[in-house]
Amino acid sequence: MTQKLAFVFPGQGSQSVGMLNSFAQDVEVQKTIEQASASLGQDLGALIQDGPAEALALTENTQPVMLLSAVAVYRAWLAAGGQVPDLMAGHSLGEYTSLVCADSLDFAQAVPLVRFRARAMQEAVPVGSGGMAAIIGLSDDVTKTLCLEISQETGFLVEPVNFNAPNQVVVAGHTQAIEQIILKAKPAGAKLATKLPVSAPFHSSLLLPVAAQLEQYLVDVQLRTPSVQVINNVDVMIEEDPEKIKNALIRQAYSPVRWVETIEKMANLGVTHIVECGPGRVLAGLVKRIAPQIKILGISDPQTIQNVLLELKN
């Protein structure tokens, strides 16, 4: 069977202090850290290496740091002789990483862009008034119905925002509505309903104001047709037109991440191997549940890069 390779890039939540320490001697990775730090005027290398974890977890830091880390690992992969994948996708913030790695978006422009996005997202909803929760064990339709009922009963918004795996949905909205869905999900049959440690209701319609800000910012950002096909979050589409790619990024801020459909599309396009590129193994677990027939691999340090190079040769 012919191999068909896809790369996926993680979003927020996969960061950890010291996540690039194993690349201390890697020229490509160190150059990537220096480029990102210069574009922000902040020593991101020190933040990654030393933390503290609380500073790393601030949205305005997490987004540029996760972008930098995944791009650095991808560059290390190519420098080690790794092949360019046939397809790419990223989860939420990871979509920006995929566009950088597909030569559609310049890295030096992407780093300040994702910091701008992070700040706009955080400022759209005051801290404490919005949040997110993971609902596991309910069908998508039951979760949607529950959200609708709670929104109508309370006057506060809650809606599905990440379709991460079968029967695994993240919801977002006003804090009062999030608390209600956590109370009502288990009686409705959920195995787990838990609040997520995030500071804003990402991808919910409460973030609609972010779209106008992103649209304005992106006017001065040059995008190119990607050299590798990228499946976007918002439409589960492969776009070549830079203006359509920009439009999808703008809508992504307040629209659900359709991850199940993204991985299913990869499977339908004949993908045999998916590599999660960057810190953490969050996406690997989701892919296993969505498309168990696809071989899932991960690269996050020099050793795993060598392991995956060997795996793909066999």
Short mmCIF file of C-alpha atoms in Angstrom, two decimals:
data_model
loop_
_atom_site.label_atom_id
_atom_site.label_comp_id
_atom_site.label_asym_id
_atom_site.label_seq_id
_atom_site.Cartn_x
_atom_site.Cartn_y
_atom_site.Cartn_z
CA MET A 1 0.00 0.00 0.00
CA THR A 2 1.28 3.45 -0.90
CA GLN A 3 2.06 5.67 2.06
CA LYS A 4 0.26 9.00 2.29
CA LEU A 5 1.51 11.29 5.04
CA ALA A 6 -0.29 14.08 6.90
CA PHE A 7 1.02 16.36 9.64
CA VAL A 8 -1.20 17.83 12.37
CA PHE A 9 -0.24 20.69 14.68
CA PRO A 10 -1.51 21.19 18.27
CA GLY A 11 -3.20 24.23 19.76
CA GLN A 12 -3.26 25.63 23.28
CA GLY A 13 -3.00 23.20 26.17
CA SER A 14 0.00 21.19 24.93
CA GLN A 15 2.60 23.62 26.29
CA SER A 16 5.01 22.74 29.09
CA VAL A 17 8.06 24.39 30.66
CA GLY A 18 11.24 23.07 29.02
CA MET A 19 9.44 21.62 26.00
CA LEU A 20 12.32 22.43 23.62
CA ASN A 21 15.21 21.62 26.00
CA SER A 22 16.16 18.48 24.07
CA PHE A 23 16.90 20.68 21.04
CA ALA A 24 19.50 22.82 22.88
CA GLN A 25 22.17 21.88 20.28
CA ASP A 26 19.86 22.02 17.24
CA VAL A 27 20.77 24.93 14.97
CA GLU A 28 17.37 25.07 13.20
CA VAL A 29 15.42 25.13 16.47
CA GLN A 30 17.65 27.77 18.07
CA LYS A 31 17.35 29.92 14.94
CA THR A 32 13.55 29.59 15.09
CA ILE A 33 13.51 30.69 18.75
CA GLU A 34 15.69 33.70 17.88
CA GLN A 35 13.46 34.68 14.93
CA ALA A 36 10.29 34.50 17.03
CA SER A 37 11.86 36.42 19.93
CA ALA A 38 13.06 39.16 17.54
CA SER A 39 9.62 39.49 15.93
CA LEU A 40 8.00 40.07 19.36
CA GLY A 41 10.83 41.85 21.15
CA GLN A 42 10.57 39.25 23.94
CA ASP A 43 12.88 36.40 24.93
CA LEU A 44 10.57 33.48 24.18
CA GLY A 45 13.43 31.01 24.62
CA ALA A 46 13.77 31.96 28.30
CA LEU A 47 10.00 31.74 28.77
CA ILE A 48 9.92 28.21 27.28
CA GLN A 49 12.99 27.04 29.17
CA ASP A 50 12.30 28.55 32.60
CA GLY A 51 8.59 29.38 32.67
CA PRO A 52 7.07 29.84 35.14
CA ALA A 53 4.18 27.60 34.04
CA GLU A 54 1.66 30.35 34.97
CA ALA A 55 3.34 32.78 32.53
CA LEU A 56 3.48 30.10 29.83
CA ALA A 57 -0.25 29.41 30.32
CA LEU A 58 -1.28 33.05 29.70
CA THR A 59 -3.08 33.00 26.35
CA GLU A 60 -1.02 35.88 24.95
CA ASN A 61 2.16 33.87 25.67
CA THR A 62 0.84 30.37 24.92
CA GLN A 63 -0.20 31.12 21.36
CA PRO A 64 3.15 32.49 20.09
CA VAL A 65 5.10 29.91 22.11
CA MET A 66 3.08 26.95 20.75
CA LEU A 67 3.40 28.28 17.20
CA LEU A 68 7.16 28.70 17.63
CA SER A 69 7.60 25.24 19.19
CA ALA A 70 5.70 23.33 16.51
CA VAL A 71 7.38 25.25 13.66
CA ALA A 72 10.77 24.58 15.27
CA VAL A 73 10.06 20.83 15.47
CA TYR A 74 8.89 20.80 11.83
CA ARG A 75 12.08 22.55 10.72
CA ALA A 76 14.14 20.06 12.73
CA TRP A 77 12.22 17.25 11.00
CA LEU A 78 13.04 18.61 7.54
CA ALA A 79 16.70 19.22 8.50
CA ALA A 80 16.92 15.57 9.64
CA GLY A 81 15.81 14.42 6.18
CA GLY A 82 12.10 14.10 6.93
CA GLN A 83 9.74 14.20 3.97
CA VAL A 84 7.31 17.03 3.26
CA PRO A 85 3.80 15.70 4.04
CA ASP A 86 0.98 15.43 1.50
CA LEU A 87 -1.54 17.16 3.75
CA MET A 88 -1.61 19.34 6.87
CA ALA A 89 -4.09 20.60 9.45
CA GLY A 90 -3.87 22.30 12.82
CA HIS A 91 -6.23 22.37 15.78
CA SER A 92 -7.36 25.98 16.37
CA LEU A 93 -4.09 27.92 16.83
CA GLY A 94 -2.39 24.97 15.09
CA GLU A 95 -4.00 26.06 11.81
CA TYR A 96 -1.67 29.08 11.83
CA THR A 97 1.27 26.70 12.37
CA SER A 98 0.16 24.59 9.42
CA LEU A 99 0.03 27.68 7.17
CA VAL A 100 3.58 28.66 8.23
CA CYS A 101 4.87 25.12 7.56
CA ALA A 102 3.05 25.09 4.20
CA ASP A 103 4.86 28.34 3.18
CA SER A 104 1.58 30.27 3.02
CA LEU A 105 2.27 32.58 5.99
CA ASP A 106 5.67 34.06 6.89
CA PHE A 107 6.85 32.96 10.33
CA ALA A 108 8.02 36.49 11.24
CA GLN A 109 4.48 37.77 10.54
CA ALA A 110 2.72 34.80 12.13
CA VAL A 111 4.25 35.24 15.61
CA PRO A 112 2.92 38.79 16.26
CA LEU A 113 -0.32 37.83 14.47
CA VAL A 114 -1.10 35.03 16.93
CA ARG A 115 -0.23 37.27 19.89
CA PHE A 116 -2.66 39.86 18.50
CA ARG A 117 -5.27 37.09 18.10
CA ALA A 118 -4.67 35.91 21.68
CA ARG A 119 -5.09 39.39 23.14
CA ALA A 120 -8.18 40.11 21.06
CA MET A 121 -9.74 36.82 22.17
CA GLN A 122 -8.97 37.49 25.82
CA GLU A 123 -10.26 41.08 25.71
CA ALA A 124 -13.49 40.14 23.92
CA VAL A 125 -14.89 38.58 27.11
CA PRO A 126 -13.84 39.81 30.59
CA VAL A 127 -11.88 37.21 32.60
CA GLY A 128 -14.27 35.21 34.75
CA SER A 129 -17.38 35.86 32.68
CA GLY A 130 -16.73 33.16 30.10
CA GLY A 131 -15.30 29.66 30.04
CA MET A 132 -15.21 26.21 28.46
CA ALA A 133 -16.05 22.65 29.49
CA ALA A 134 -15.39 19.19 28.07
CA ILE A 135 -18.41 16.90 27.71
CA ILE A 136 -17.50 13.24 27.18
CA GLY A 137 -19.91 10.39 26.50
CA LEU A 138 -22.84 12.30 24.96
CA SER A 139 -23.58 12.31 21.24
CA ASP A 140 -23.02 15.58 19.39
CA ASP A 141 -26.78 15.99 18.93
CA VAL A 142 -27.57 15.53 22.64
CA THR A 143 -24.84 18.04 23.57
CA LYS A 144 -26.22 20.55 21.04
CA THR A 145 -29.77 20.12 22.41
CA LEU A 146 -28.57 20.53 25.99
CA CYS A 147 -26.72 23.73 25.06
CA LEU A 148 -29.81 25.13 23.36
CA GLU A 149 -32.07 24.32 26.32
CA ILE A 150 -29.69 25.90 28.86
CA SER A 151 -29.20 29.02 26.71
CA GLN A 152 -32.98 29.45 26.43
CA GLU A 153 -33.64 28.76 30.13
CA THR A 154 -30.90 30.96 31.56
CA GLY A 155 -30.48 33.70 28.96
CA PHE A 156 -26.75 32.94 29.01
CA LEU A 157 -24.99 31.43 26.02
CA VAL A 158 -23.38 27.98 25.83
CA GLU A 159 -22.62 26.21 22.53
CA PRO A 160 -20.48 23.37 21.12
CA VAL A 161 -17.15 24.74 19.89
CA ASN A 162 -14.75 21.79 19.43
CA PHE A 163 -15.90 18.51 17.90
CA ASN A 164 -12.73 16.73 19.01
CA ALA A 165 -13.60 13.02 18.78
CA PRO A 166 -16.72 10.86 18.65
CA ASN A 167 -18.84 11.71 21.73
CA GLN A 168 -16.21 14.19 22.90
CA VAL A 169 -17.28 17.81 22.56
CA VAL A 170 -15.96 21.00 24.13
CA VAL A 171 -18.55 23.69 24.84
CA ALA A 172 -17.97 27.38 25.52
CA GLY A 173 -19.96 30.39 26.63
CA HIS A 174 -20.95 32.44 29.67
CA THR A 175 -19.70 31.07 33.00
CA GLN A 176 -23.26 30.72 34.37
CA ALA A 177 -24.29 28.54 31.42
CA ILE A 178 -21.08 26.47 31.62
CA GLU A 179 -21.87 25.71 35.27
CA GLN A 180 -25.38 24.61 34.28
CA ILE A 181 -24.23 22.22 31.55
CA ILE A 182 -21.73 20.62 33.93
CA LEU A 183 -24.62 19.97 36.35
CA LYS A 184 -26.98 18.63 33.67
CA ALA A 185 -24.62 16.63 31.43
CA LYS A 186 -24.17 13.63 33.78
CA PRO A 187 -27.93 13.08 34.36
CA ALA A 188 -28.25 13.24 30.53
CA GLY A 189 -25.77 10.36 30.24
CA ALA A 190 -22.34 11.98 30.03
CA LYS A 191 -19.38 10.04 31.46
CA LEU A 192 -17.56 13.26 32.27
CA ALA A 193 -18.38 16.96 32.29
CA THR A 194 -15.55 19.16 33.51
CA LYS A 195 -14.58 22.81 33.35
CA LEU A 196 -11.39 23.50 31.38
CA PRO A 197 -8.57 25.70 32.77
CA VAL A 198 -8.92 28.43 30.14
CA SER A 199 -9.57 32.11 30.51
CA ALA A 200 -11.97 32.75 27.60
CA PRO A 201 -14.80 31.02 25.68
CA PHE A 202 -12.69 30.27 22.58
CA HIS A 203 -14.47 29.60 19.27
CA SER A 204 -17.87 30.64 20.62
CA SER A 205 -20.01 33.36 19.08
CA LEU A 206 -19.09 35.53 22.09
CA LEU A 207 -15.81 36.05 20.21
CA LEU A 208 -17.54 37.58 17.19
CA PRO A 209 -15.92 41.00 17.93
CA VAL A 210 -12.50 39.38 17.36
CA ALA A 211 -13.36 38.77 13.70
CA ALA A 212 -13.45 42.48 12.83
CA GLN A 213 -10.11 43.02 14.57
CA LEU A 214 -8.48 40.06 12.83
CA GLU A 215 -9.84 41.20 9.47
CA GLN A 216 -8.28 44.62 9.99
CA TYR A 217 -4.93 43.15 11.09
CA LEU A 218 -4.80 40.67 8.19
CA VAL A 219 -5.06 43.48 5.61
CA ASP A 220 -1.30 44.02 6.04
CA VAL A 221 -0.39 40.31 6.14
CA GLN A 222 0.65 38.72 2.85
CA LEU A 223 -0.49 35.13 2.37
CA ARG A 224 0.53 32.83 -0.49
CA THR A 225 -1.00 29.68 -1.97
CA PRO A 226 0.18 26.88 0.35
CA SER A 227 2.85 24.54 -1.02
CA VAL A 228 1.17 21.69 0.91
CA GLN A 229 -2.61 21.27 1.05
CA VAL A 230 -4.05 22.52 4.37
CA ILE A 231 -7.51 21.48 5.61
CA ASN A 232 -9.06 24.37 7.52
CA ASN A 233 -11.02 24.14 10.79
CA VAL A 234 -14.06 26.17 9.89
CA ASP A 235 -15.18 24.64 6.56
CA VAL A 236 -13.08 21.44 6.49
CA MET A 237 -11.91 22.70 3.10
CA ILE A 238 -8.60 22.86 1.26
CA GLU A 239 -8.24 26.44 0.03
CA GLU A 240 -5.61 27.76 -2.39
CA ASP A 241 -6.78 31.37 -2.71
CA PRO A 242 -4.96 33.51 -0.07
CA GLU A 243 -8.08 35.69 0.43
CA LYS A 244 -10.23 32.62 1.14
CA ILE A 245 -7.58 31.37 3.60
CA LYS A 246 -7.68 34.74 5.41
CA ASN A 247 -11.47 34.64 5.51
CA ALA A 248 -11.40 31.16 7.06
CA LEU A 249 -8.95 32.35 9.75
CA ILE A 250 -11.22 35.29 10.56
CA ARG A 251 -14.31 33.06 10.94
CA GLN A 252 -12.34 30.44 12.87
CA ALA A 253 -12.14 32.79 15.89
CA TYR A 254 -15.88 32.46 16.60
CA SER A 255 -16.68 29.13 14.88
CA PRO A 256 -16.38 25.50 16.00
CA VAL A 257 -13.24 23.46 15.32
CA ARG A 258 -14.49 20.53 13.24
CA TRP A 259 -11.67 18.14 14.12
CA VAL A 260 -13.57 14.86 13.64
CA GLU A 261 -14.50 15.85 10.08
CA THR A 262 -10.93 17.05 9.42
CA ILE A 263 -9.43 13.65 10.29
CA GLU A 264 -12.22 11.83 8.45
CA LYS A 265 -11.41 13.92 5.38
CA MET A 266 -7.74 12.90 5.65
CA ALA A 267 -8.84 9.25 5.82
CA ASN A 268 -11.10 9.70 2.78
CA LEU A 269 -8.19 11.26 0.88
CA GLY A 270 -6.15 8.12 1.49
CA VAL A 271 -3.90 9.23 4.36
CA THR A 272 -2.15 6.21 5.90
CA HIS A 273 0.09 7.96 8.47
CA ILE A 274 -0.49 11.09 10.59
CA VAL A 275 2.36 12.75 12.48
CA GLU A 276 1.53 15.04 15.39
CA CYS A 277 4.24 17.70 15.17
CA GLY A 278 5.10 19.64 18.31
CA PRO A 279 4.76 19.36 22.09
CA GLY A 280 2.23 17.02 23.68
CA ARG A 281 0.20 14.06 22.45
CA VAL A 282 -3.33 15.49 22.65
CA LEU A 283 -4.12 15.13 18.95
CA ALA A 284 -2.74 11.58 18.75
CA GLY A 285 -5.37 10.42 21.23
CA LEU A 286 -8.16 12.13 19.25
CA VAL A 287 -6.97 10.70 15.91
CA LYS A 288 -6.95 7.16 17.36
CA ARG A 289 -10.59 7.53 18.31
CA ILE A 290 -11.65 9.10 15.00
CA ALA A 291 -9.71 6.96 12.51
CA PRO A 292 -8.10 3.95 14.22
CA GLN A 293 -7.04 2.56 10.83
CA ILE A 294 -4.54 5.43 10.38
CA LYS A 295 -1.09 4.97 11.93
CA ILE A 296 -0.52 7.88 14.34
CA LEU A 297 3.01 9.00 15.19
CA GLY A 298 4.45 11.95 17.09
CA ILE A 299 7.56 14.11 16.90
CA SER A 300 8.53 16.41 19.76
CA ASP A 301 12.27 15.88 20.33
CA PRO A 302 15.35 14.61 18.40
CA GLN A 303 14.75 10.98 19.44
CA THR A 304 11.14 10.85 18.26
CA ILE A 305 12.17 12.46 14.96
CA GLN A 306 14.66 9.60 14.42
CA ASN A 307 12.03 7.02 15.46
CA VAL A 308 9.47 8.35 12.96
CA LEU A 309 12.05 8.61 10.16
CA LEU A 310 12.77 4.89 10.68
CA GLU A 311 9.07 3.99 10.95
CA LEU A 312 8.23 5.70 7.64
CA LYS A 313 11.12 3.97 5.84
CA ASN A 314 9.79 0.50 6.73
#
